[in-house]
Amino acid sequence: MESDTLSMNCKICELESLEFSRAKVLKKYDIKYFRCTHCGFIQTEEPYWIDEAYSDVINRSDIGLVSRSITLCSIVKTLVFAFFNRNVKFIDYAGGYGLFVRMMRDIGLDFYHYDKYCPNLFAQDFEAKTNGNCHYELLTAFEVFEHLASPIDEIQEMLSFSRNILFTTQLVPANTPKPNDWWYYGLDHGQHVSFYSQKSLSVIAEKFNLNIYSNGRSFHLLTEKKISPFLFNVLSRYKVAALVNMVFNWRSLIQADYKRVTT
């Protein structure tokens, strides 16, 4: 792309995306941001800085990784109880160090780890099968979508594992803040290159003939299932999930996993 290009095709709906702001990432690269005139999706120019941004796969400013995993563990347990078969396999896509997978196995859900780039430290013996012969009930992708330079292609890969994708990403606020006015652009680490509106999620769902459910903020579900939007909205709230989880418990996989890795 030429440096003076003022428009590009939207990576979600393929219509015109106009430059609406510029900002400095990694404290040294001046880059352009484009907003789609149709679906509101925001994308950076092609991220030539991305290799440098991932010199640390987990960026140093992500200090909420552990607390986020605790919150996600509670919410996912509740959503599985409400909408999915808990007695089958699940996959955490771009699962980082494997902490979330280990935590989900600890509470009794048969989760597996998949990450192309990050070492699996906490769930080493529970790597997902990628040969196409294993289907997963649900794929989770937490704080992943904003990293995708080619969202449609990557979502297509996710769907090869499961037709149900539960993911988190912050929706662009209604006032469409500029990069310096919204922390989620991640200017310090440069890893966030895609930002979604509710309409852009609907376009994605339509492309893949799926339903989309969202709590309007950060929790979203692409699925072939038809569920209650109200119930999804309620159960994707941490305080509600924590209360629900007080009522039921499943047998942990810790003992079985220990036997598996030591025999």
mmCIF file of C-alpha atoms in Angstrom, residues 64-244:
data_model
loop_
_atom_site.group_PDB
_atom_site.id
_atom_site.type_symbol
_atom_site.label_atom_id
_atom_site.label_comp_id
_atom_site.label_asym_id
_atom_site.label_seq_id
_atom_site.Cartn_x
_atom_site.Cartn_y
_atom_site.Cartn_z
ATOM 1 C CA GLY A 64 -4.569 -8.609 33.828
ATOM 2 C CA LEU A 65 -3.894 -12.047 32.316
ATOM 3 C CA VAL A 66 -4.360 -14.012 35.555
ATOM 4 C CA SER A 67 -7.373 -12.123 36.893
ATOM 5 C CA ARG A 68 -8.978 -12.281 33.439
ATOM 6 C CA SER A 69 -8.546 -16.048 33.371
ATOM 7 C CA ILE A 70 -10.299 -16.351 36.722
ATOM 8 C CA THR A 71 -13.243 -14.296 35.476
ATOM 9 C CA LEU A 72 -13.440 -16.170 32.164
ATOM 10 C CA CYS A 73 -13.336 -19.523 33.906
ATOM 11 C CA SER A 74 -16.454 -18.676 35.898
ATOM 12 C CA ILE A 75 -18.391 -17.245 32.943
ATOM 13 C CA VAL A 76 -17.488 -20.035 30.506
ATOM 14 C CA LYS A 77 -18.512 -22.694 33.011
ATOM 15 C CA THR A 78 -21.935 -21.060 33.302
ATOM 16 C CA LEU A 79 -22.398 -20.635 29.539
ATOM 17 C CA VAL A 80 -21.437 -24.268 28.896
ATOM 18 C CA PHE A 81 -23.935 -25.381 31.522
ATOM 19 C CA ALA A 82 -26.663 -23.301 29.882
ATOM 20 C CA PHE A 83 -26.062 -23.866 26.172
ATOM 21 C CA PHE A 84 -23.637 -26.704 25.427
ATOM 22 C CA ASN A 85 -22.902 -30.369 26.062
ATOM 23 C CA ARG A 86 -20.383 -30.408 28.901
ATOM 24 C CA ASN A 87 -19.422 -34.057 28.388
ATOM 25 C CA VAL A 88 -17.399 -33.545 25.191
ATOM 26 C CA LYS A 89 -14.210 -31.741 24.151
ATOM 27 C CA PHE A 90 -13.514 -27.993 24.029
ATOM 28 C CA ILE A 91 -10.653 -25.973 22.566
ATOM 29 C CA ASP A 92 -9.056 -22.698 23.604
ATOM 30 C CA TYR A 93 -7.719 -21.005 20.448
ATOM 31 C CA ALA A 94 -4.611 -18.836 20.795
ATOM 32 C CA GLY A 95 -4.510 -20.122 24.334
ATOM 33 C CA GLY A 96 -1.282 -18.436 25.372
ATOM 34 C CA TYR A 97 0.538 -20.095 28.247
ATOM 35 C CA GLY A 98 -2.292 -22.601 28.756
ATOM 36 C CA LEU A 99 -3.459 -21.179 32.084
ATOM 37 C CA PHE A 100 -7.122 -20.992 31.074
ATOM 38 C CA VAL A 101 -7.094 -24.576 29.746
ATOM 39 C CA ARG A 102 -5.598 -25.831 32.999
ATOM 40 C CA MET A 103 -8.182 -23.941 35.026
ATOM 41 C CA MET A 104 -11.072 -25.314 32.953
ATOM 42 C CA ARG A 105 -9.782 -28.849 33.343
ATOM 43 C CA ASP A 106 -9.482 -28.227 37.071
ATOM 44 C CA ILE A 107 -13.239 -27.552 37.234
ATOM 45 C CA GLY A 108 -14.137 -30.586 35.127
ATOM 46 C CA LEU A 109 -14.330 -29.459 31.483
ATOM 47 C CA ASP A 110 -12.282 -31.337 28.882
ATOM 48 C CA PHE A 111 -10.451 -28.359 27.355
ATOM 49 C CA TYR A 112 -7.470 -28.458 24.989
ATOM 50 C CA HIS A 113 -4.900 -25.852 24.039
ATOM 51 C CA TYR A 114 -4.037 -24.431 20.617
ATOM 52 C CA ASP A 115 -1.581 -21.629 19.936
ATOM 53 C CA LYS A 116 0.726 -21.261 16.913
ATOM 54 C CA TYR A 117 3.131 -18.891 18.600
ATOM 55 C CA CYS A 118 3.086 -19.025 22.397
ATOM 56 C CA PRO A 119 4.639 -21.805 24.511
ATOM 57 C CA ASN A 120 2.136 -23.909 26.423
ATOM 58 C CA LEU A 121 3.391 -23.901 30.010
ATOM 59 C CA PHE A 122 0.399 -25.011 32.059
ATOM 60 C CA ALA A 123 -1.341 -27.599 29.843
ATOM 61 C CA GLN A 124 1.502 -29.233 27.950
ATOM 62 C CA ASP A 125 -0.110 -32.667 27.720
ATOM 63 C CA PHE A 126 -3.408 -31.313 26.467
ATOM 64 C CA GLU A 127 -2.658 -29.920 23.022
ATOM 65 C CA ALA A 128 -5.575 -29.857 20.577
ATOM 66 C CA LYS A 129 -5.520 -32.205 17.605
ATOM 67 C CA THR A 130 -5.192 -30.322 14.339
ATOM 68 C CA ASN A 131 -5.561 -33.140 11.820
ATOM 69 C CA GLY A 132 -9.205 -32.356 11.130
ATOM 70 C CA ASN A 133 -10.458 -35.555 12.737
ATOM 71 C CA CYS A 134 -11.433 -34.001 16.041
ATOM 72 C CA HIS A 135 -14.482 -31.752 16.384
ATOM 73 C CA TYR A 136 -14.902 -29.580 19.441
ATOM 74 C CA GLU A 137 -18.194 -28.578 21.017
ATOM 75 C CA LEU A 138 -17.025 -25.012 21.564
ATOM 76 C CA LEU A 139 -13.985 -22.935 20.666
ATOM 77 C CA THR A 140 -13.006 -20.089 22.968
ATOM 78 C CA ALA A 141 -10.892 -17.184 21.687
ATOM 79 C CA PHE A 142 -10.288 -14.614 24.380
ATOM 80 C CA GLU A 143 -8.701 -11.266 23.486
ATOM 81 C CA VAL A 144 -7.797 -12.686 20.076
ATOM 82 C CA PHE A 145 -10.019 -11.012 17.459
ATOM 83 C CA GLU A 146 -8.398 -7.599 17.864
ATOM 84 C CA HIS A 147 -5.046 -9.195 16.932
ATOM 85 C CA LEU A 148 -6.265 -10.617 13.616
ATOM 86 C CA ALA A 149 -4.750 -8.953 10.549
ATOM 87 C CA SER A 150 -6.983 -11.119 8.315
ATOM 88 C CA PRO A 151 -10.095 -11.713 10.433
ATOM 89 C CA ILE A 152 -12.207 -13.636 7.911
ATOM 90 C CA ASP A 153 -9.424 -16.090 7.092
ATOM 91 C CA GLU A 154 -8.638 -16.665 10.751
ATOM 92 C CA ILE A 155 -12.289 -17.126 11.697
ATOM 93 C CA GLN A 156 -12.561 -19.658 8.872
ATOM 94 C CA GLU A 157 -9.724 -21.597 10.518
ATOM 95 C CA MET A 158 -11.467 -21.429 13.898
ATOM 96 C CA LEU A 159 -14.621 -22.850 12.343
ATOM 97 C CA SER A 160 -12.650 -25.870 11.152
ATOM 98 C CA PHE A 161 -12.409 -26.794 14.845
ATOM 99 C CA SER A 162 -15.923 -25.880 15.939
ATOM 100 C CA ARG A 163 -19.055 -24.192 14.601
ATOM 101 C CA ASN A 164 -19.450 -22.448 17.955
ATOM 102 C CA ILE A 165 -17.012 -19.646 18.843
ATOM 103 C CA LEU A 166 -17.163 -17.836 22.175
ATOM 104 C CA PHE A 167 -14.879 -14.822 22.127
ATOM 105 C CA THR A 168 -14.093 -11.574 23.858
ATOM 106 C CA THR A 169 -13.135 -8.300 22.262
ATOM 107 C CA GLN A 170 -14.158 -4.786 23.217
ATOM 108 C CA LEU A 171 -16.686 -3.268 20.811
ATOM 109 C CA VAL A 172 -15.890 0.162 19.435
ATOM 110 C CA PRO A 173 -17.810 2.733 21.511
ATOM 111 C CA ALA A 174 -20.664 4.564 19.800
ATOM 112 C CA ASN A 175 -18.699 7.820 19.595
ATOM 113 C CA THR A 176 -15.827 6.076 17.701
ATOM 114 C CA PRO A 177 -12.914 7.385 19.777
ATOM 115 C CA LYS A 178 -9.611 8.255 18.136
ATOM 116 C CA PRO A 179 -6.601 6.057 18.973
ATOM 117 C CA ASN A 180 -5.226 8.381 21.636
ATOM 118 C CA ASP A 181 -8.623 8.478 23.367
ATOM 119 C CA TRP A 182 -9.245 4.735 23.861
ATOM 120 C CA TRP A 183 -6.885 2.365 25.635
ATOM 121 C CA TYR A 184 -7.970 -0.643 23.581
ATOM 122 C CA TYR A 185 -6.068 0.499 20.490
ATOM 123 C CA GLY A 186 -2.974 -0.720 22.360
ATOM 124 C CA LEU A 187 -0.566 1.874 21.033
ATOM 125 C CA ASP A 188 2.129 0.862 23.516
ATOM 126 C CA HIS A 189 2.414 -2.711 22.186
ATOM 127 C CA GLY A 190 1.091 -2.390 18.616
ATOM 128 C CA GLN A 191 -0.584 -5.804 18.582
ATOM 129 C CA HIS A 192 -4.196 -4.635 18.183
ATOM 130 C CA VAL A 193 -5.033 -4.106 14.523
ATOM 131 C CA SER A 194 -8.775 -4.893 14.231
ATOM 132 C CA PHE A 195 -11.670 -3.273 16.094
ATOM 133 C CA TYR A 196 -15.261 -4.407 15.788
ATOM 134 C CA SER A 197 -18.666 -2.786 15.864
ATOM 135 C CA GLN A 198 -21.858 -4.697 16.557
ATOM 136 C CA LYS A 199 -22.749 -4.397 12.869
ATOM 137 C CA SER A 200 -19.413 -5.842 11.759
ATOM 138 C CA LEU A 201 -20.045 -8.882 13.973
ATOM 139 C CA SER A 202 -23.423 -9.300 12.282
ATOM 140 C CA VAL A 203 -21.722 -9.208 8.878
ATOM 141 C CA ILE A 204 -19.302 -11.929 10.023
ATOM 142 C CA ALA A 205 -22.182 -14.081 11.243
ATOM 143 C CA GLU A 206 -23.986 -13.672 7.934
ATOM 144 C CA LYS A 207 -20.862 -14.597 5.941
ATOM 145 C CA PHE A 208 -20.629 -17.913 7.760
ATOM 146 C CA ASN A 209 -24.360 -18.555 8.109
ATOM 147 C CA LEU A 210 -24.210 -18.377 11.882
ATOM 148 C CA ASN A 211 -26.050 -16.561 14.649
ATOM 149 C CA ILE A 212 -24.372 -13.845 16.708
ATOM 150 C CA TYR A 213 -25.114 -13.098 20.341
ATOM 151 C CA SER A 214 -23.436 -10.328 22.299
ATOM 152 C CA ASN A 215 -23.691 -8.605 25.638
ATOM 153 C CA GLY A 216 -23.013 -5.362 23.782
ATOM 154 C CA ARG A 217 -19.615 -4.882 25.371
ATOM 155 C CA SER A 218 -16.991 -7.605 25.321
ATOM 156 C CA PHE A 219 -18.572 -11.102 25.275
ATOM 157 C CA HIS A 220 -19.796 -12.529 21.965
ATOM 158 C CA LEU A 221 -20.898 -15.903 20.600
ATOM 159 C CA LEU A 222 -20.889 -17.022 16.970
ATOM 160 C CA THR A 223 -22.927 -20.192 16.840
ATOM 161 C CA GLU A 224 -25.140 -22.438 14.782
ATOM 162 C CA LYS A 225 -27.405 -22.708 17.843
ATOM 163 C CA LYS A 226 -30.440 -20.560 18.491
ATOM 164 C CA ILE A 227 -30.462 -19.380 22.087
ATOM 165 C CA SER A 228 -32.047 -16.665 24.172
ATOM 166 C CA PRO A 229 -30.214 -13.349 23.616
ATOM 167 C CA PHE A 230 -31.421 -12.187 27.026
ATOM 168 C CA LEU A 231 -30.101 -15.279 28.779
ATOM 169 C CA PHE A 232 -26.725 -14.997 27.060
ATOM 170 C CA ASN A 233 -26.498 -11.348 28.071
ATOM 171 C CA VAL A 234 -27.280 -12.153 31.700
ATOM 172 C CA LEU A 235 -25.054 -15.227 32.056
ATOM 173 C CA SER A 236 -22.040 -13.512 30.480
ATOM 174 C CA ARG A 237 -21.838 -11.205 33.488
ATOM 175 C CA TYR A 238 -19.281 -12.268 36.073
ATOM 176 C CA LYS A 239 -21.402 -11.598 39.173
ATOM 177 C CA VAL A 240 -24.294 -13.624 37.771
ATOM 178 C CA ALA A 241 -21.972 -16.452 36.722
ATOM 179 C CA ALA A 242 -20.365 -16.537 40.151
ATOM 180 C CA LEU A 243 -23.787 -16.942 41.786
ATOM 181 C CA VAL A 244 -24.842 -19.685 39.377
#
